[in-house]
Short mmCIF file of C-alpha atoms in Angstrom, two decimals:
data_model
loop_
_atom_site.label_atom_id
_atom_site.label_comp_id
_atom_site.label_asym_id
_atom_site.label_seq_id
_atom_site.Cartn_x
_atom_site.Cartn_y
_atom_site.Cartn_z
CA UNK N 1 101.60 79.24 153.31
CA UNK N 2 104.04 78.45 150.54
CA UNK N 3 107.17 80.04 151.88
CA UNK N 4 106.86 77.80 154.96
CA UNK N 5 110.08 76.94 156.50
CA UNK N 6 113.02 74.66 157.01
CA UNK N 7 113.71 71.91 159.70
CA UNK N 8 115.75 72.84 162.87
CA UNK N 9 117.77 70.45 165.44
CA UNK N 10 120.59 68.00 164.27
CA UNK N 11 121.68 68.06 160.56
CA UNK N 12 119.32 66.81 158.17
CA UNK N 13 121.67 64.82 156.54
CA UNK N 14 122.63 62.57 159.87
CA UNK N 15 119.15 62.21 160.79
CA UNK N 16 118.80 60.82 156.98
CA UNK N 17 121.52 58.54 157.20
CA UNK N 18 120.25 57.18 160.38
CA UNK N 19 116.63 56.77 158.89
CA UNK N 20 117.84 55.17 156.23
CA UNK N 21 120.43 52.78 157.98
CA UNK N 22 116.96 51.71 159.92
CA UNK N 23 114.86 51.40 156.73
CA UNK N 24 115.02 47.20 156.24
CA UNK N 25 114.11 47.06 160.27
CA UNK N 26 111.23 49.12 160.21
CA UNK N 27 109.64 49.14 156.44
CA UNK N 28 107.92 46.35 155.31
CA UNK N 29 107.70 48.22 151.42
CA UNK N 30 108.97 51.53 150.91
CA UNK N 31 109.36 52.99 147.23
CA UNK N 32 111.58 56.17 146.91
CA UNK N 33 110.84 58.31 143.70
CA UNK N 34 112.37 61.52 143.15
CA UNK N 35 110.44 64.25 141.15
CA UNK N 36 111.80 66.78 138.73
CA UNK N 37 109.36 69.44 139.74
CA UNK N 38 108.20 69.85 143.32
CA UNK N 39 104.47 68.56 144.15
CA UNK N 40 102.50 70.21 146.60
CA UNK N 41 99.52 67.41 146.66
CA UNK N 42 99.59 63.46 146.66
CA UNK N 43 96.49 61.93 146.22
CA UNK N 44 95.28 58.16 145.88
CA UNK N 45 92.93 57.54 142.69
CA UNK N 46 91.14 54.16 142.36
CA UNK N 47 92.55 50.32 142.58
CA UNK N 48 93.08 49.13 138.58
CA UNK N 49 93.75 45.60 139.53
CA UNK N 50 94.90 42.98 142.07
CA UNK N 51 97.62 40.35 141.29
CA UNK N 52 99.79 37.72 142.98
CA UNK N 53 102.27 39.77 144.88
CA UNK N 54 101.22 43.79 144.06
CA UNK N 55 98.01 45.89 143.18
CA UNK N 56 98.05 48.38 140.24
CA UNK N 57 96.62 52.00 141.98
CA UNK N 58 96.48 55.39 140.43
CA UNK N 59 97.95 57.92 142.29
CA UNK N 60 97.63 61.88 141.48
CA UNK N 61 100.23 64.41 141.87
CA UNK N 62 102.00 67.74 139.84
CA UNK N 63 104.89 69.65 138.51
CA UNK N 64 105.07 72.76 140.35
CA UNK N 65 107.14 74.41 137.66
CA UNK N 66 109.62 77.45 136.54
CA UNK N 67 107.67 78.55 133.73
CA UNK N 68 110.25 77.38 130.99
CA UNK N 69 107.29 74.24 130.99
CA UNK N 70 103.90 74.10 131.66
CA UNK N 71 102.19 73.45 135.48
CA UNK N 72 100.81 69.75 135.23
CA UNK N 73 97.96 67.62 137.43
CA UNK N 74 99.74 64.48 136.66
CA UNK N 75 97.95 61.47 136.46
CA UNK N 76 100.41 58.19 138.05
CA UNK N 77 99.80 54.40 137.68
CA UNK N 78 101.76 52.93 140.90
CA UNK N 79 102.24 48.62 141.77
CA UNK N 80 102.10 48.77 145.51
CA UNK N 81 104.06 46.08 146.71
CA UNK N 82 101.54 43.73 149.11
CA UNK N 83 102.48 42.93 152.32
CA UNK N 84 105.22 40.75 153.78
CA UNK N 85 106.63 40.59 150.54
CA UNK N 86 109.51 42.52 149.81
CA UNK N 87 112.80 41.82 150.79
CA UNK N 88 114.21 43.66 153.81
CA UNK N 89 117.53 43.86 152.27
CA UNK N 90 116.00 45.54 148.55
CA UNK N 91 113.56 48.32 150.12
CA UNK N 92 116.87 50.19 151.48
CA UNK N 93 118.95 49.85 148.13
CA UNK N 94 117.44 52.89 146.53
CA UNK N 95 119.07 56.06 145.17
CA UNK N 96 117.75 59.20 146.09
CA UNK N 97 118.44 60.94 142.72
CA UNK N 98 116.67 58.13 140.29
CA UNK N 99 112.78 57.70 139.47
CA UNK N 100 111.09 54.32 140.92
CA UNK N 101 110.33 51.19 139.22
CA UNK N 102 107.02 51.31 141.07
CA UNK N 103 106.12 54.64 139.72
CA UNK N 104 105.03 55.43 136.09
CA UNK N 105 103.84 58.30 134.58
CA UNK N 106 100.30 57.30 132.89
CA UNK N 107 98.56 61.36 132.12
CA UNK N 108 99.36 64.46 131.35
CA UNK N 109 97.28 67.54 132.22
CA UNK N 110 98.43 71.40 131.46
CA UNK N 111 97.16 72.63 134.15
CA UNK N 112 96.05 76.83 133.87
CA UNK N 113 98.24 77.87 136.58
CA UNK N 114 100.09 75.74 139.64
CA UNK N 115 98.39 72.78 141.30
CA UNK N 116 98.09 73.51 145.35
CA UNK N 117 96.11 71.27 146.36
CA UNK N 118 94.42 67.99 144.43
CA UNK N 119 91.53 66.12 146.14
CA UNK N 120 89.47 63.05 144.62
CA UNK N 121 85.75 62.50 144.89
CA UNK N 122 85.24 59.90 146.86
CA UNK N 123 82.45 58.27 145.34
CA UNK N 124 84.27 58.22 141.97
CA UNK N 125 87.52 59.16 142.51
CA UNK N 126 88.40 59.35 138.64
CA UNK N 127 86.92 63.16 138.93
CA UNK N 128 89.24 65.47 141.07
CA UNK N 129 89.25 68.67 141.86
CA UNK N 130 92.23 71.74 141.88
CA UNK N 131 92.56 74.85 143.57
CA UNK N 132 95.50 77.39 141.37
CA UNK N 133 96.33 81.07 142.12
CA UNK N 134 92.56 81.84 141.39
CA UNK N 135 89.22 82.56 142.59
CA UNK N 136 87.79 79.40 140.74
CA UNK N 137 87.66 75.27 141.68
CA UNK N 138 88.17 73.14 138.76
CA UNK N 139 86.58 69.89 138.22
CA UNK N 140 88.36 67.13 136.48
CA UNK N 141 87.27 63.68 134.38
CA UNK N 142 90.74 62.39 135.08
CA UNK N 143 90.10 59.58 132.04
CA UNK N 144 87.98 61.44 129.89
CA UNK N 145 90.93 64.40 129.57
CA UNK N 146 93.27 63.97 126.64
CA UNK N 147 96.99 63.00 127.48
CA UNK N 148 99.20 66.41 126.65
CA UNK N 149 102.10 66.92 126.14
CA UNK N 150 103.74 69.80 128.54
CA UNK N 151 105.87 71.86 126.15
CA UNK N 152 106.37 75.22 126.66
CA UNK N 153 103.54 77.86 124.54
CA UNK N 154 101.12 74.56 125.01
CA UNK N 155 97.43 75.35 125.53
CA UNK N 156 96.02 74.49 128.92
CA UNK N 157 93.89 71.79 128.95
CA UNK N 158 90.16 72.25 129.48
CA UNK N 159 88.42 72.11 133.41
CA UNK N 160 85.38 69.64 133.19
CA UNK N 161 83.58 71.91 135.06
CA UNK N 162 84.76 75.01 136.84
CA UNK N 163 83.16 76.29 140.27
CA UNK N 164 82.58 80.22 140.84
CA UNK N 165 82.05 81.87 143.91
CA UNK N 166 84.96 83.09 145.83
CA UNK N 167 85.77 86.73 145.58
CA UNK N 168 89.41 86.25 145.71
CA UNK N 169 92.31 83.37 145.46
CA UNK N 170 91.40 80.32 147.06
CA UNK N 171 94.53 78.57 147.00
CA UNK N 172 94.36 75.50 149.29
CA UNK N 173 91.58 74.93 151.32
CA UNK N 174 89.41 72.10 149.52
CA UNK N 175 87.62 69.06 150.59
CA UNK N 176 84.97 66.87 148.76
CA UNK N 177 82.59 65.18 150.50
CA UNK N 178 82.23 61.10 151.52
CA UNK N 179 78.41 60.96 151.38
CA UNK N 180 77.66 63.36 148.35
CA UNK N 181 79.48 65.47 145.70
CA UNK N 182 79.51 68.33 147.24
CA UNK N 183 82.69 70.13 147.19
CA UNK N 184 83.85 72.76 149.38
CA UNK N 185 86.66 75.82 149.29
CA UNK N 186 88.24 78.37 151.25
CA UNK N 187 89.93 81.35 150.59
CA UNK N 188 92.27 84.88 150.76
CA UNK N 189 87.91 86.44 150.92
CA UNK N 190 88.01 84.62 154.18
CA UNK N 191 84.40 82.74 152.89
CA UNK N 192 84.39 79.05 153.31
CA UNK N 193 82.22 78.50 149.98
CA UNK N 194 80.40 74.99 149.36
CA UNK N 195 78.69 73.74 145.72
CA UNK N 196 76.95 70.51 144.44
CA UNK N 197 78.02 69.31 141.72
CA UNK N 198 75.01 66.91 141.16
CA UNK N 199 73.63 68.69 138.21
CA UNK N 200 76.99 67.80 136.78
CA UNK N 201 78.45 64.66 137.91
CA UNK N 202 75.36 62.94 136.30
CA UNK N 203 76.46 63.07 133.51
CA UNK N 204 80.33 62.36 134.28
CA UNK N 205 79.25 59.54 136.83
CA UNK N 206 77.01 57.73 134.53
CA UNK N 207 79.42 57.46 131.75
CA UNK N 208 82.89 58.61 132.63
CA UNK N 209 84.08 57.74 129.33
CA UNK N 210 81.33 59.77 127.49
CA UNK N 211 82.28 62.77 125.46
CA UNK N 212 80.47 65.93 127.06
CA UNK N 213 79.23 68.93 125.62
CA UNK N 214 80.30 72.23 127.71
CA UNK N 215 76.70 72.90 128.77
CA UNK N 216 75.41 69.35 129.61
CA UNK N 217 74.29 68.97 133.05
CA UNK N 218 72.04 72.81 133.74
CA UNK N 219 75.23 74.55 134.15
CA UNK N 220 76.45 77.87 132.61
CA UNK N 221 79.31 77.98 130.35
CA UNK N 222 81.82 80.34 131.41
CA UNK N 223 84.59 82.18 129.45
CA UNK N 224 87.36 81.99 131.66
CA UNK N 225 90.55 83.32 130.93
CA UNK N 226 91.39 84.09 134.70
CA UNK N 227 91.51 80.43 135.32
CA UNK N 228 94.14 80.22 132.58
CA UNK N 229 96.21 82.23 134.49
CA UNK N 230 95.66 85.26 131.79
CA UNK N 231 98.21 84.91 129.68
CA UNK N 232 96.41 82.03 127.58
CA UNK N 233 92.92 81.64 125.15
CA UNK N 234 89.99 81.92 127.39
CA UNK N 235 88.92 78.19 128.67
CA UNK N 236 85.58 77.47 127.26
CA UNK N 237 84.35 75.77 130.73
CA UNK N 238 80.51 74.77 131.70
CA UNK N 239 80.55 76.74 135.47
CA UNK N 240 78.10 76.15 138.72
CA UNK N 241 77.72 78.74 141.38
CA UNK N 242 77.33 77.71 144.93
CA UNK N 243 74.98 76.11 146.99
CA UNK N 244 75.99 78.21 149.58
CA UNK N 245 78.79 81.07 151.23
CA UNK N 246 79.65 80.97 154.62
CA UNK N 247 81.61 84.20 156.65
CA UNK N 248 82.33 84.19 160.27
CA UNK N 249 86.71 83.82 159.70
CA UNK N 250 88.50 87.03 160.25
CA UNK N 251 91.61 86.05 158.20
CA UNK N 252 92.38 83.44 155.26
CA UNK N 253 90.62 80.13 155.10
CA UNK N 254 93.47 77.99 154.83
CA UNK N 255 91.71 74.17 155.44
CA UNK N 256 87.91 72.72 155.11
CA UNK N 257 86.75 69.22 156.16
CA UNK N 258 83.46 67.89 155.53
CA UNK N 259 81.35 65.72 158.60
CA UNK N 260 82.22 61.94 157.85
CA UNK N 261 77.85 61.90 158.03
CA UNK N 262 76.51 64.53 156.61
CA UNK N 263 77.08 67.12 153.82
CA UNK N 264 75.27 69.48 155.64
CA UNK N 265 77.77 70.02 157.90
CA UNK N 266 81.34 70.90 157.94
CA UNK N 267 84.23 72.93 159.44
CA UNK N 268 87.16 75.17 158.83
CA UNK N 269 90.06 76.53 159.83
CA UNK N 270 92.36 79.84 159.07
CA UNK N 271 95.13 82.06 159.83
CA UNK N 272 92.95 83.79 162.51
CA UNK N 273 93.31 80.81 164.83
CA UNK N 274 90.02 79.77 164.54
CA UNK N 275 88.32 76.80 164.29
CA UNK N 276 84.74 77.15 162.66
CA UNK N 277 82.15 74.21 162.79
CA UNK N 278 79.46 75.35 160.02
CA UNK N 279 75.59 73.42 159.60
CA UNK N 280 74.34 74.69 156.16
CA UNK N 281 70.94 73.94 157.44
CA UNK N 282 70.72 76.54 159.67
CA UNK N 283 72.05 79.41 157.77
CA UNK N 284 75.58 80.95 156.06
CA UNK N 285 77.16 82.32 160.06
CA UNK N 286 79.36 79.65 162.25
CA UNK N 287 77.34 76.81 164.44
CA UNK N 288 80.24 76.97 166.79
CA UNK N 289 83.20 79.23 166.79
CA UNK N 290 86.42 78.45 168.63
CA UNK N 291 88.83 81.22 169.02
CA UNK N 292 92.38 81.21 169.52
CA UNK N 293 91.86 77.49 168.80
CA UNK N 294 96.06 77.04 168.76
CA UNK N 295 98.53 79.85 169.40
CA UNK N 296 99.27 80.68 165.40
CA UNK N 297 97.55 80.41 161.79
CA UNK N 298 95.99 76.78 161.36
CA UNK N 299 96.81 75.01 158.59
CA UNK N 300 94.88 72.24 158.59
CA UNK N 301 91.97 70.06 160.13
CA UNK N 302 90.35 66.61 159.22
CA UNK N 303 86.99 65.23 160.63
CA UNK N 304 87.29 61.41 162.31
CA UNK N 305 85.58 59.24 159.71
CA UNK N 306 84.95 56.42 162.39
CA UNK N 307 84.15 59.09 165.32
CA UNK N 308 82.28 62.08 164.52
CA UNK N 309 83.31 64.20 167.54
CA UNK N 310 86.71 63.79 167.09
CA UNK N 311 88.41 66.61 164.97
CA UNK N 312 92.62 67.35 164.48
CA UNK N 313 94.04 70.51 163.93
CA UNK N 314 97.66 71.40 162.82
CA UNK N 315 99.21 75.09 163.47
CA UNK N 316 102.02 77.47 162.88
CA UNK N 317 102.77 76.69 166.51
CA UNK N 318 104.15 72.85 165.93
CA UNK N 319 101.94 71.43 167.37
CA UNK N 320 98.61 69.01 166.32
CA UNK N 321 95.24 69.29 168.82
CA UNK N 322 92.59 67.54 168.94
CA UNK N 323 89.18 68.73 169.59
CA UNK N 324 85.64 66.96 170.71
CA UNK N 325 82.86 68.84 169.07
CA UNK N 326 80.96 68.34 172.18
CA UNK N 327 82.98 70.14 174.27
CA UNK N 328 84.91 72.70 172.07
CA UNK N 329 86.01 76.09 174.09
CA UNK N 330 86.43 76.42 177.68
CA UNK N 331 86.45 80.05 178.82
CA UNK N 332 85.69 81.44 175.57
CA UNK N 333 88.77 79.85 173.86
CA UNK N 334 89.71 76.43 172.23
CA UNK N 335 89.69 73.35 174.59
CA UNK N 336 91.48 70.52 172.91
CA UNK N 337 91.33 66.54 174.71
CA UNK N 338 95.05 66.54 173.84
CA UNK N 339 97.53 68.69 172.51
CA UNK N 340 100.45 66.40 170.52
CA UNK N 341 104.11 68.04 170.43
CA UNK N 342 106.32 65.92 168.28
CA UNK N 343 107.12 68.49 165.70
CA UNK N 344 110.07 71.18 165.40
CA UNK N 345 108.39 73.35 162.84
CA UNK N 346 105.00 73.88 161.78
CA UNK N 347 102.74 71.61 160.76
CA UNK N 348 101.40 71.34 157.54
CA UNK N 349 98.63 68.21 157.04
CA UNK N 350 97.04 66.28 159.61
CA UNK N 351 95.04 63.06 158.60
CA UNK N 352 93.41 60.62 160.01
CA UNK N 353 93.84 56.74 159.30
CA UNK N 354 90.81 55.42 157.35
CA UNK N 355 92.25 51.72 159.26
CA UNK N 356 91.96 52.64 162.99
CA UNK N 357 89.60 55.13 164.34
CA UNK N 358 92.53 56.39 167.10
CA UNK N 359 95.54 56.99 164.74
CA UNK N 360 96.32 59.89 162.37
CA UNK N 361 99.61 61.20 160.62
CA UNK N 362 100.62 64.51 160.73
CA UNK N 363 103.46 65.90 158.44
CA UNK N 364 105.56 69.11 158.98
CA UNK N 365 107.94 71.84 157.62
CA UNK N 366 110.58 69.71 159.79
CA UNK N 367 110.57 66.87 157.42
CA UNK N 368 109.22 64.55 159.62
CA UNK N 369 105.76 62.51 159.25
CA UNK N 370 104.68 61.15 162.68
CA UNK N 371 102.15 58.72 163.17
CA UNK N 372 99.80 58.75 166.29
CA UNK N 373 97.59 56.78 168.22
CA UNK N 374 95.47 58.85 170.89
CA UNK N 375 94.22 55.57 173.05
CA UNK N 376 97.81 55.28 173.70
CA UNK N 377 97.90 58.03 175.52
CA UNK N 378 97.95 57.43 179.09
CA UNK N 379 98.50 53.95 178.63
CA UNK N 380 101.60 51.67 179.75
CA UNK N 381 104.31 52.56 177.46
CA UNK N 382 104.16 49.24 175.36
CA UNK N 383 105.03 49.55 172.02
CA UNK N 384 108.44 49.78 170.60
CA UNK N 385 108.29 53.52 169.87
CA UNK N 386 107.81 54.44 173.20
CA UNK N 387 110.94 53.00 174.43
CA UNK N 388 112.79 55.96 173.48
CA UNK N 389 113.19 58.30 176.48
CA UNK N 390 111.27 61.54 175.85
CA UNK N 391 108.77 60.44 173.24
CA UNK N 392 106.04 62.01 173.02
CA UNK N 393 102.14 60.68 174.11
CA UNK N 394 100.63 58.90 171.41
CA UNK N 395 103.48 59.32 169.34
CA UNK N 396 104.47 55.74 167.70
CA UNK N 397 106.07 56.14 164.41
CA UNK N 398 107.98 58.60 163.17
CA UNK N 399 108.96 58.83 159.10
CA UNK N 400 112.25 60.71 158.70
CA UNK N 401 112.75 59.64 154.62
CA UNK N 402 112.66 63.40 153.86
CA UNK N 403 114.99 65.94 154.02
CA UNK N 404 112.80 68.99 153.68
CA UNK N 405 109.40 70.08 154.21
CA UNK N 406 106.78 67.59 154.29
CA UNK N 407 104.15 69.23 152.27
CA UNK N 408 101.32 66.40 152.04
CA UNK N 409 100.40 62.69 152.64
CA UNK N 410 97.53 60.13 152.56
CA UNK N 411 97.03 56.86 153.81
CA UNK N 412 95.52 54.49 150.90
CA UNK N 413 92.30 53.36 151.97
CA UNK N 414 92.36 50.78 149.67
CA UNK N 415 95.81 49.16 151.24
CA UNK N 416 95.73 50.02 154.91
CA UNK N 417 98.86 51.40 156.78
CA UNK N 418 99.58 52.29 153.47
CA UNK N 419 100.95 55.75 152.97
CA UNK N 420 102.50 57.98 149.91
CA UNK N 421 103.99 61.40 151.03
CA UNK N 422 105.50 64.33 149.51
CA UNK N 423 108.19 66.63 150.18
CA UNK N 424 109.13 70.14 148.54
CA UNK N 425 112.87 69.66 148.40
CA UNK N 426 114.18 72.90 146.48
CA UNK N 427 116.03 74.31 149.34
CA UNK N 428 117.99 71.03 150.97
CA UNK N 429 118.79 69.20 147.11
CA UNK N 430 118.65 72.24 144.78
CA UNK N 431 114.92 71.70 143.96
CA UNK N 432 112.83 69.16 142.75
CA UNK N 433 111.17 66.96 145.08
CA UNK N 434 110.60 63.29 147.23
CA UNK N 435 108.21 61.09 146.66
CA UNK N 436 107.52 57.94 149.03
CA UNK N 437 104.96 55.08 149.28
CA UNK N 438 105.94 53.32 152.10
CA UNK N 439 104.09 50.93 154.92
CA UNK N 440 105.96 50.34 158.35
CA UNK N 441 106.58 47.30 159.03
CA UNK N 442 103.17 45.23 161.27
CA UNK N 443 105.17 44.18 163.98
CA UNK N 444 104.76 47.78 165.09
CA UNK N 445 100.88 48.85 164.84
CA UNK N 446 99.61 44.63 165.61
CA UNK N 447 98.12 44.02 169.05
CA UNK N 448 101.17 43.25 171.16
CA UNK N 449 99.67 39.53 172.48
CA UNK N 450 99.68 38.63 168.59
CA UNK N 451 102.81 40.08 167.55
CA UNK N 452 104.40 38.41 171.03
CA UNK N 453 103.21 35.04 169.75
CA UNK N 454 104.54 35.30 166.23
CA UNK N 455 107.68 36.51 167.72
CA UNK N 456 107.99 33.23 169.76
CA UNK N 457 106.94 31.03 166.94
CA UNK N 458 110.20 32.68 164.89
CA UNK N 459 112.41 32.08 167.86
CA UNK N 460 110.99 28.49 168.45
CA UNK N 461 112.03 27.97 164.20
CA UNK N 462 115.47 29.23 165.09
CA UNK N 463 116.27 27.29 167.54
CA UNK N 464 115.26 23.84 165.61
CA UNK N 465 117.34 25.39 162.73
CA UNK N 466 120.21 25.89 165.03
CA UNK N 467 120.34 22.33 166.76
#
């Protein structure tokens, strides 16, 4: 999954140009802030504060190094512009090779090994968890870790809490869950693996400032120098095992979602095309299996927070589905409500918005991060987007401020229409990588009677101006 691809069609460069050319007509805030080191995960943290014109948000990310300096989880405070503030004219004036303003480096972690995948808990989303080149989950007290300082020969810095279970690397597929910390994995064992990490959190939750000891909380401490990597001291850990290991995929586990509702439930998917709906209640084989659920690997699925039968699924074969878990297979094989082509390449994170229970985002190895809305579908072509001749259905934004692979994004659910992305750049700008927090502009997503009537009101003030 991490040698995937490069974009196809016209040159990078003149789509770029073009993008950017557009950026004051279609951005209301956009902050462009290029990375040293490549990050394969972006990931919100809490709100800090609210002021006048901006909030103050954490934001997590890493350095996906060389080795001539440490891997990092690296903890970001960002000031996200509010809306209808920023200039038109400023959001374009950036330059691709300089750091934002916006963006500032607040934490330091040395991470043991690269950081794949990052994803906060939602109920206190100051404790994170990683999945490295290893077997093991590690937990994180983002605040309570000390700041370090990522020199080469420097120690790793110590996992919270580290969760055992898989049999083999599980490099990317993690999810925590909205209702409970649970947290859940998948894997190169092909087991989608699920813990709680109650006995734990109590003690992080309740004071997330407290100094811990590495057995609080009925867990086991662990010597772990796998989790290191190897080539380190051992990380003196507290570990949990799981709650539960679930087997039914016949290749890698490369994506796990939890049900918006319950913990209980949950689903996966891998590079045997499968989708997998699991119900821990009823034992450790699949509820409902789809087969050949796309035509290539999946590499990722999220769960409809605001509609529980709705489920998306991005694949090696371009292309984003999405599935009703009341009617899942017809004829023994997946049966998507939709299938959405808008992608040269394949994609690589699918998400839905936390704002409006019929759009998502999905982001690709083509560089391009399109943003959906399913009830348009069928519809009277009415918004701007689908002007152009040949859009696709439900397609109604698309973010071309990358020039290489976007490897993962997530709308703020603190800031709605909000969005920071990330793209692995090392083979279009000689490495490194893109970071952008950026919100299109309302006019676009509004209901078109309201956005109509502002419209006139502005052309009503220009007149008067003029005469």
């Amino acid at each position: 999954m991490k040698e995937r691809g490069k974009g196809t069609g016209r040159s990078v460069d003149e789509r770029y140009t073009q993008w950017k050319s557009l950026v004051p007509v279609l951005y209301d805030w956009l902050a462009n802030h290029n990375l040293v080191w490549p990050s394969l995960s972006c990931r919100w943290g809490p709100q800090l504060e609210q002021a006048t014109y901006k909030n103050r948000q954490r934001l997590y990310l890493s350095e996906q190094t060389d080795g001539s300096v440490p891997n990092t989880l690296v903890i970001a405070n960002v000031e996200v512009v509010k809306p209808r503030v920023a200039a038109a004219e400023h959001i374009s004036q950036f330059n691709e090779e300089a750091r934002s303003p916006f963006v500032k480096k607040f934490k330091t972690i040395i991470h043991p090994g690269e950081v794949n995948r990052i994803r906060e808990l939602p109920q206190n989303s100051k404790i994170v968890a990683t999945h490295t080149d290893s077997p093991d989950v590690l937990i994180w007290d983002v605040e309570a870790q000390p700041n370090r300082h990522a020199v080469l020969g420097a120690s790793t810095s110590r996992p919270d809490l580290i969760l055992t279970g898989h049999k083999d690397n599980a490099e990317f597929a993690l999810a925590m869950s909205p209702t409970e910390p649970f947290v859940l994995s998948g894997g190169k064992d092909r087991y989608v693996v699920l813990w709680s990490i109650q006995d734990h959190i109590s003690t992080l939750a309740a004071d997330p400032g407290s100094a811990k000891s590495p057995g609080s909380g009925g867990t086991n401490n662990k010597q772990s120098s796998k989790a290191a990597g190897g080539n380190d001291k051992p990380v003196d850990s507290p570990s949990i095992e799981p709650r539960g290991v679930y087997m039914g995929h016949g290749d890698t586990v490369e994506d796990v979602t939890f049900c918006p509702s319950s913990v209980q439930e949950f689903c996966s998917v891998g590079d045997d095309s499968c989708l997998i709906l699991w119900d821990a209640r009823t034992g450790s084989s699949p509820a409902i299996k789809v087969e050949k659920a796309h035509h290539a690997d999946l590499h990722c699925v999220d769960w409809n927070p605001h509609d529980v039968n709705l489920i998306l699924t991005g694949s090696a074969d371009n292309t984003v589905r999405m599935f009703d878990r009341r009617n899942l297979t017809s004829g023994g094989v997946g049966s998507p409500v939709h299938t959405f082509e808008g992608h040269n390449a394949a994609v690589l994170c699918v998400q839905w918005s936390p704002d409006k229970s019929s759009v998502f985002g999905s982001s690709a190895e083509d560089g391009i991060l399109n943003i959906w809305d399913h009830e348009k579908i069928g519809k009277k072509l009415e918004t701007l987007g689908s002007k152009v001749p040949n859009s696709p259905p439900g397609l109604f934004f698309r973010h071309a401020g990358h020039r290489d692979k976007v490897v993962d994004f997530h709308w703020n659910s603190s800031d709605p229409w909000t969005i920071v992305s990330v793209s692995d750049d090392g083979e279009s700008t000689g490495g490194g990588g893109t970071l952008q927090i950026w919100r299109m502009i309302d006019l676009i997503y509004r209901p078109e009677e309201e956005v109509l009537a502002e419209l006139d009101k502005f052309k009503s003030h220009i007149l008067s101006c003029t005469s």
